[in-house]
């Protein structure tokens, strides 16, 4: 096989392919990280292009929705800190699936109060995962949160994803 004008053995070509693959694994996640302001102070965040989170800069603190996993949350925290110096006030778990909430510790470490629906809390407590932080507060039915200039309404419509 020829590579850059040189004839390579199969072993040499395999080393080149593995090296390029490892480089892509390091580079591609950073290329996929995106933060978009979708409305005044409301941001969409993706760390790998497949999971999306949201954060809201309120003027008196930041509300974060969906921590996904630790790496995603670390990257989102960095993105938030590039936009504002406001503290992270609240982190909301949308539901009890571990693949959406394993990054909660990152935000708890910076002082966020973690909030989830009571049913999600009950399930998480009954099915512990060492990578999941239990919520600090729960809610049922409807809950209204006012932080700074933003009012966020939480509503439960039954089981869904």
PDB file of C-alpha atoms in Angstrom:
ATOM      1  CA  UNK A   1       0.000   0.000   0.000  1.00  0.00           C
ATOM      2  CA  UNK A   2       1.268   3.463  -0.872  1.00  0.00           C
ATOM      3  CA  UNK A   3       1.036   6.318   1.623  1.00  0.00           C
ATOM      4  CA  UNK A   4       2.459   9.799   0.929  1.00  0.00           C
ATOM      5  CA  UNK A   5       4.645   8.443  -1.871  1.00  0.00           C
ATOM      6  CA  UNK A   6       6.025   5.555   0.188  1.00  0.00           C
ATOM      7  CA  UNK A   7       5.184   1.896  -0.051  1.00  0.00           C
ATOM      8  CA  UNK A   8       4.070   0.644   3.342  1.00  0.00           C
ATOM      9  CA  UNK A   9       3.763  -2.870   4.648  1.00  0.00           C
ATOM     10  CA  UNK A  10       0.416  -4.007   6.029  1.00  0.00           C
ATOM     11  CA  UNK A  11       1.819  -3.619   9.548  1.00  0.00           C
ATOM     12  CA  UNK A  12       2.975  -0.047   8.848  1.00  0.00           C
ATOM     13  CA  UNK A  13      -0.385   0.808   7.269  1.00  0.00           C
ATOM     14  CA  UNK A  14      -2.189  -0.591  10.315  1.00  0.00           C
ATOM     15  CA  UNK A  15      -0.083   1.653  12.575  1.00  0.00           C
ATOM     16  CA  UNK A  16      -0.968   4.691  10.415  1.00  0.00           C
ATOM     17  CA  UNK A  17      -4.692   3.836  10.500  1.00  0.00           C
ATOM     18  CA  UNK A  18      -4.698   3.290  14.263  1.00  0.00           C
ATOM     19  CA  UNK A  19      -2.817   6.566  14.806  1.00  0.00           C
ATOM     20  CA  UNK A  20      -5.231   8.528  12.617  1.00  0.00           C
ATOM     21  CA  UNK A  21      -8.216   6.894  14.339  1.00  0.00           C
ATOM     22  CA  UNK A  22      -6.895   7.776  17.788  1.00  0.00           C
ATOM     23  CA  UNK A  23      -6.295  11.356  16.686  1.00  0.00           C
ATOM     24  CA  UNK A  24      -9.861  11.606  15.339  1.00  0.00           C
ATOM     25  CA  UNK A  25     -11.268  10.267  18.617  1.00  0.00           C
ATOM     26  CA  UNK A  26      -9.534  13.131  20.418  1.00  0.00           C
ATOM     27  CA  UNK A  27     -10.411  15.852  17.912  1.00  0.00           C
ATOM     28  CA  UNK A  28     -13.991  15.027  16.872  1.00  0.00           C
ATOM     29  CA  UNK A  29     -15.663  15.507  20.269  1.00  0.00           C
ATOM     30  CA  UNK A  30     -14.321  19.057  20.478  1.00  0.00           C
ATOM     31  CA  UNK A  31     -15.535  19.771  16.955  1.00  0.00           C
ATOM     32  CA  UNK A  32     -19.042  18.608  17.856  1.00  0.00           C
ATOM     33  CA  UNK A  33     -19.334  20.828  20.945  1.00  0.00           C
ATOM     34  CA  UNK A  34     -21.852  23.544  20.235  1.00  0.00           C
ATOM     35  CA  UNK A  35     -23.500  26.286  22.251  1.00  0.00           C
ATOM     36  CA  UNK A  36     -26.324  28.224  20.631  1.00  0.00           C
ATOM     37  CA  UNK A  37     -28.293  31.108  22.075  1.00  0.00           C
ATOM     38  CA  UNK A  38     -31.808  30.146  21.003  1.00  0.00           C
ATOM     39  CA  UNK A  39     -33.499  33.103  22.700  1.00  0.00           C
ATOM     40  CA  UNK A  40     -32.390  35.932  24.984  1.00  0.00           C
ATOM     41  CA  UNK A  41     -30.346  34.205  27.705  1.00  0.00           C
ATOM     42  CA  UNK A  42     -31.518  30.702  26.744  1.00  0.00           C
ATOM     43  CA  UNK A  43     -28.857  28.354  25.374  1.00  0.00           C
ATOM     44  CA  UNK A  44     -28.752  24.914  23.810  1.00  0.00           C
ATOM     45  CA  UNK A  45     -25.578  22.898  24.458  1.00  0.00           C
ATOM     46  CA  UNK A  46     -24.275  19.706  22.832  1.00  0.00           C
ATOM     47  CA  UNK A  47     -20.932  18.119  23.629  1.00  0.00           C
ATOM     48  CA  UNK A  48     -20.979  15.349  21.054  1.00  0.00           C
ATOM     49  CA  UNK A  49     -23.846  16.143  18.717  1.00  0.00           C
ATOM     50  CA  UNK A  50     -26.127  13.415  20.077  1.00  0.00           C
ATOM     51  CA  UNK A  51     -27.313  14.692  23.473  1.00  0.00           C
ATOM     52  CA  UNK A  52     -28.561  18.199  24.072  1.00  0.00           C
ATOM     53  CA  UNK A  53     -28.823  20.167  27.285  1.00  0.00           C
ATOM     54  CA  UNK A  54     -30.048  23.630  27.990  1.00  0.00           C
ATOM     55  CA  UNK A  55     -29.110  26.456  30.309  1.00  0.00           C
ATOM     56  CA  UNK A  56     -30.766  29.737  31.134  1.00  0.00           C
ATOM     57  CA  UNK A  57     -28.877  32.853  32.237  1.00  0.00           C
ATOM     58  CA  UNK A  58     -31.386  34.750  34.393  1.00  0.00           C
ATOM     59  CA  UNK A  59     -29.534  37.801  35.683  1.00  0.00           C
ATOM     60  CA  UNK A  60     -29.444  36.280  39.175  1.00  0.00           C
ATOM     61  CA  UNK A  61     -28.061  32.814  38.473  1.00  0.00           C
ATOM     62  CA  UNK A  62     -28.079  30.026  35.927  1.00  0.00           C
ATOM     63  CA  UNK A  63     -30.602  27.205  35.611  1.00  0.00           C
ATOM     64  CA  UNK A  64     -29.295  24.049  33.876  1.00  0.00           C
ATOM     65  CA  UNK A  65     -31.436  21.289  32.375  1.00  0.00           C
ATOM     66  CA  UNK A  66     -30.111  17.785  31.576  1.00  0.00           C
ATOM     67  CA  UNK A  67     -26.544  17.103  32.801  1.00  0.00           C
ATOM     68  CA  UNK A  68     -26.149  13.964  30.580  1.00  0.00           C
ATOM     69  CA  UNK A  69     -22.773  12.676  31.880  1.00  0.00           C
ATOM     70  CA  UNK A  70     -19.670  13.955  33.639  1.00  0.00           C
ATOM     71  CA  UNK A  71     -17.681  14.939  30.535  1.00  0.00           C
ATOM     72  CA  UNK A  72     -20.688  16.631  28.938  1.00  0.00           C
ATOM     73  CA  UNK A  73     -21.344  18.534  32.174  1.00  0.00           C
ATOM     74  CA  UNK A  74     -17.726  19.657  32.520  1.00  0.00           C
ATOM     75  CA  UNK A  75     -17.788  21.004  28.967  1.00  0.00           C
ATOM     76  CA  UNK A  76     -21.159  22.674  29.526  1.00  0.00           C
ATOM     77  CA  UNK A  77     -19.925  24.299  32.744  1.00  0.00           C
ATOM     78  CA  UNK A  78     -16.950  25.717  30.798  1.00  0.00           C
ATOM     79  CA  UNK A  79     -19.324  27.018  28.109  1.00  0.00           C
ATOM     80  CA  UNK A  80     -21.525  28.643  30.764  1.00  0.00           C
ATOM     81  CA  UNK A  81     -18.504  30.277  32.408  1.00  0.00           C
ATOM     82  CA  UNK A  82     -17.470  31.776  29.050  1.00  0.00           C
ATOM     83  CA  UNK A  83     -20.898  33.431  28.806  1.00  0.00           C
ATOM     84  CA  UNK A  84     -21.556  34.556  32.382  1.00  0.00           C
ATOM     85  CA  UNK A  85     -20.082  34.831  35.868  1.00  0.00           C
ATOM     86  CA  UNK A  86     -23.488  34.159  37.438  1.00  0.00           C
ATOM     87  CA  UNK A  87     -23.553  31.184  39.810  1.00  0.00           C
ATOM     88  CA  UNK A  88     -25.273  27.936  38.857  1.00  0.00           C
ATOM     89  CA  UNK A  89     -28.419  28.006  41.018  1.00  0.00           C
ATOM     90  CA  UNK A  90     -30.389  24.969  39.858  1.00  0.00           C
ATOM     91  CA  UNK A  91     -29.922  21.764  37.911  1.00  0.00           C
ATOM     92  CA  UNK A  92     -33.035  19.998  36.665  1.00  0.00           C
ATOM     93  CA  UNK A  93     -33.265  16.297  35.855  1.00  0.00           C
ATOM     94  CA  UNK A  94     -35.933  15.853  33.176  1.00  0.00           C
ATOM     95  CA  UNK A  95     -36.453  12.196  34.093  1.00  0.00           C
ATOM     96  CA  UNK A  96     -34.785   9.224  35.761  1.00  0.00           C
ATOM     97  CA  UNK A  97     -32.747   7.739  32.908  1.00  0.00           C
ATOM     98  CA  UNK A  98     -29.103   7.464  33.921  1.00  0.00           C
ATOM     99  CA  UNK A  99     -27.848   8.401  30.443  1.00  0.00           C
ATOM    100  CA  UNK A 100     -29.404  11.855  30.944  1.00  0.00           C
ATOM    101  CA  UNK A 101     -28.329  12.597  34.529  1.00  0.00           C
ATOM    102  CA  UNK A 102     -24.881  11.143  35.285  1.00  0.00           C
ATOM    103  CA  UNK A 103     -23.280  14.600  35.139  1.00  0.00           C
ATOM    104  CA  UNK A 104     -25.126  15.966  38.172  1.00  0.00           C
ATOM    105  CA  UNK A 105     -22.082  15.867  40.447  1.00  0.00           C
ATOM    106  CA  UNK A 106     -20.323  18.525  38.339  1.00  0.00           C
ATOM    107  CA  UNK A 107     -23.071  21.032  39.083  1.00  0.00           C
ATOM    108  CA  UNK A 108     -23.557  19.982  42.687  1.00  0.00           C
ATOM    109  CA  UNK A 109     -19.839  20.664  43.199  1.00  0.00           C
ATOM    110  CA  UNK A 110     -20.371  24.312  42.188  1.00  0.00           C
ATOM    111  CA  UNK A 111     -23.349  24.759  44.515  1.00  0.00           C
ATOM    112  CA  UNK A 112     -26.377  23.942  42.345  1.00  0.00           C
ATOM    113  CA  UNK A 113     -29.543  22.600  43.921  1.00  0.00           C
ATOM    114  CA  UNK A 114     -30.666  19.518  41.998  1.00  0.00           C
ATOM    115  CA  UNK A 115     -34.397  19.256  41.304  1.00  0.00           C
ATOM    116  CA  UNK A 116     -36.414  16.369  39.840  1.00  0.00           C
ATOM    117  CA  UNK A 117     -39.974  15.145  39.748  1.00  0.00           C
ATOM    118  CA  UNK A 118     -40.946  13.074  42.767  1.00  0.00           C
ATOM    119  CA  UNK A 119     -41.417   9.921  40.638  1.00  0.00           C
ATOM    120  CA  UNK A 120     -37.899  10.283  39.210  1.00  0.00           C
ATOM    121  CA  UNK A 121     -36.486  10.733  42.710  1.00  0.00           C
ATOM    122  CA  UNK A 122     -38.325   7.655  44.009  1.00  0.00           C
ATOM    123  CA  UNK A 123     -37.043   5.520  41.126  1.00  0.00           C
ATOM    124  CA  UNK A 124     -33.463   6.796  41.506  1.00  0.00           C
ATOM    125  CA  UNK A 125     -33.509   6.118  45.238  1.00  0.00           C
ATOM    126  CA  UNK A 126     -34.809   2.570  44.663  1.00  0.00           C
ATOM    127  CA  UNK A 127     -32.270   1.938  41.851  1.00  0.00           C
ATOM    128  CA  UNK A 128     -29.022   3.570  42.983  1.00  0.00           C
ATOM    129  CA  UNK A 129     -26.200   4.249  40.574  1.00  0.00           C
ATOM    130  CA  UNK A 130     -22.793   5.370  41.896  1.00  0.00           C
ATOM    131  CA  UNK A 131     -22.558   7.939  39.079  1.00  0.00           C
ATOM    132  CA  UNK A 132     -25.907   9.580  39.829  1.00  0.00           C
ATOM    133  CA  UNK A 133     -26.468  12.234  42.492  1.00  0.00           C
ATOM    134  CA  UNK A 134     -29.917  12.124  44.070  1.00  0.00           C
ATOM    135  CA  UNK A 135     -31.948  15.313  43.718  1.00  0.00           C
ATOM    136  CA  UNK A 136     -32.023  17.760  46.654  1.00  0.00           C
ATOM    137  CA  UNK A 137     -35.624  18.773  45.995  1.00  0.00           C
ATOM    138  CA  UNK A 138     -38.644  17.208  44.315  1.00  0.00           C
ATOM    139  CA  UNK A 139     -41.896  18.462  42.899  1.00  0.00           C
ATOM    140  CA  UNK A 140     -45.236  17.059  41.736  1.00  0.00           C
ATOM    141  CA  UNK A 141     -47.973  18.333  39.463  1.00  0.00           C
ATOM    142  CA  UNK A 142     -46.741  21.789  38.539  1.00  0.00           C
ATOM    143  CA  UNK A 143     -43.913  23.899  39.956  1.00  0.00           C
ATOM    144  CA  UNK A 144     -42.991  27.477  39.117  1.00  0.00           C
ATOM    145  CA  UNK A 145     -39.401  28.621  39.586  1.00  0.00           C
ATOM    146  CA  UNK A 146     -38.502  32.318  39.428  1.00  0.00           C
ATOM    147  CA  UNK A 147     -34.833  33.241  39.241  1.00  0.00           C
ATOM    148  CA  UNK A 148     -33.888  36.761  38.238  1.00  0.00           C
ATOM    149  CA  UNK A 149     -35.827  37.818  35.178  1.00  0.00           C
ATOM    150  CA  UNK A 150     -36.894  34.257  34.270  1.00  0.00           C
ATOM    151  CA  UNK A 151     -39.883  32.202  35.337  1.00  0.00           C
ATOM    152  CA  UNK A 152     -39.620  28.500  34.542  1.00  0.00           C
ATOM    153  CA  UNK A 153     -42.705  26.296  34.789  1.00  0.00           C
ATOM    154  CA  UNK A 154     -42.256  22.588  35.412  1.00  0.00           C
ATOM    155  CA  UNK A 155     -45.212  20.420  34.465  1.00  0.00           C
ATOM    156  CA  UNK A 156     -45.706  16.671  34.671  1.00  0.00           C
ATOM    157  CA  UNK A 157     -47.693  15.090  31.849  1.00  0.00           C
ATOM    158  CA  UNK A 158     -47.190  11.447  32.851  1.00  0.00           C
ATOM    159  CA  UNK A 159     -44.508   8.975  31.894  1.00  0.00           C
ATOM    160  CA  UNK A 160     -42.605   9.901  28.762  1.00  0.00           C
ATOM    161  CA  UNK A 161     -39.085  10.291  27.472  1.00  0.00           C
TER     162      UNK A 161
END
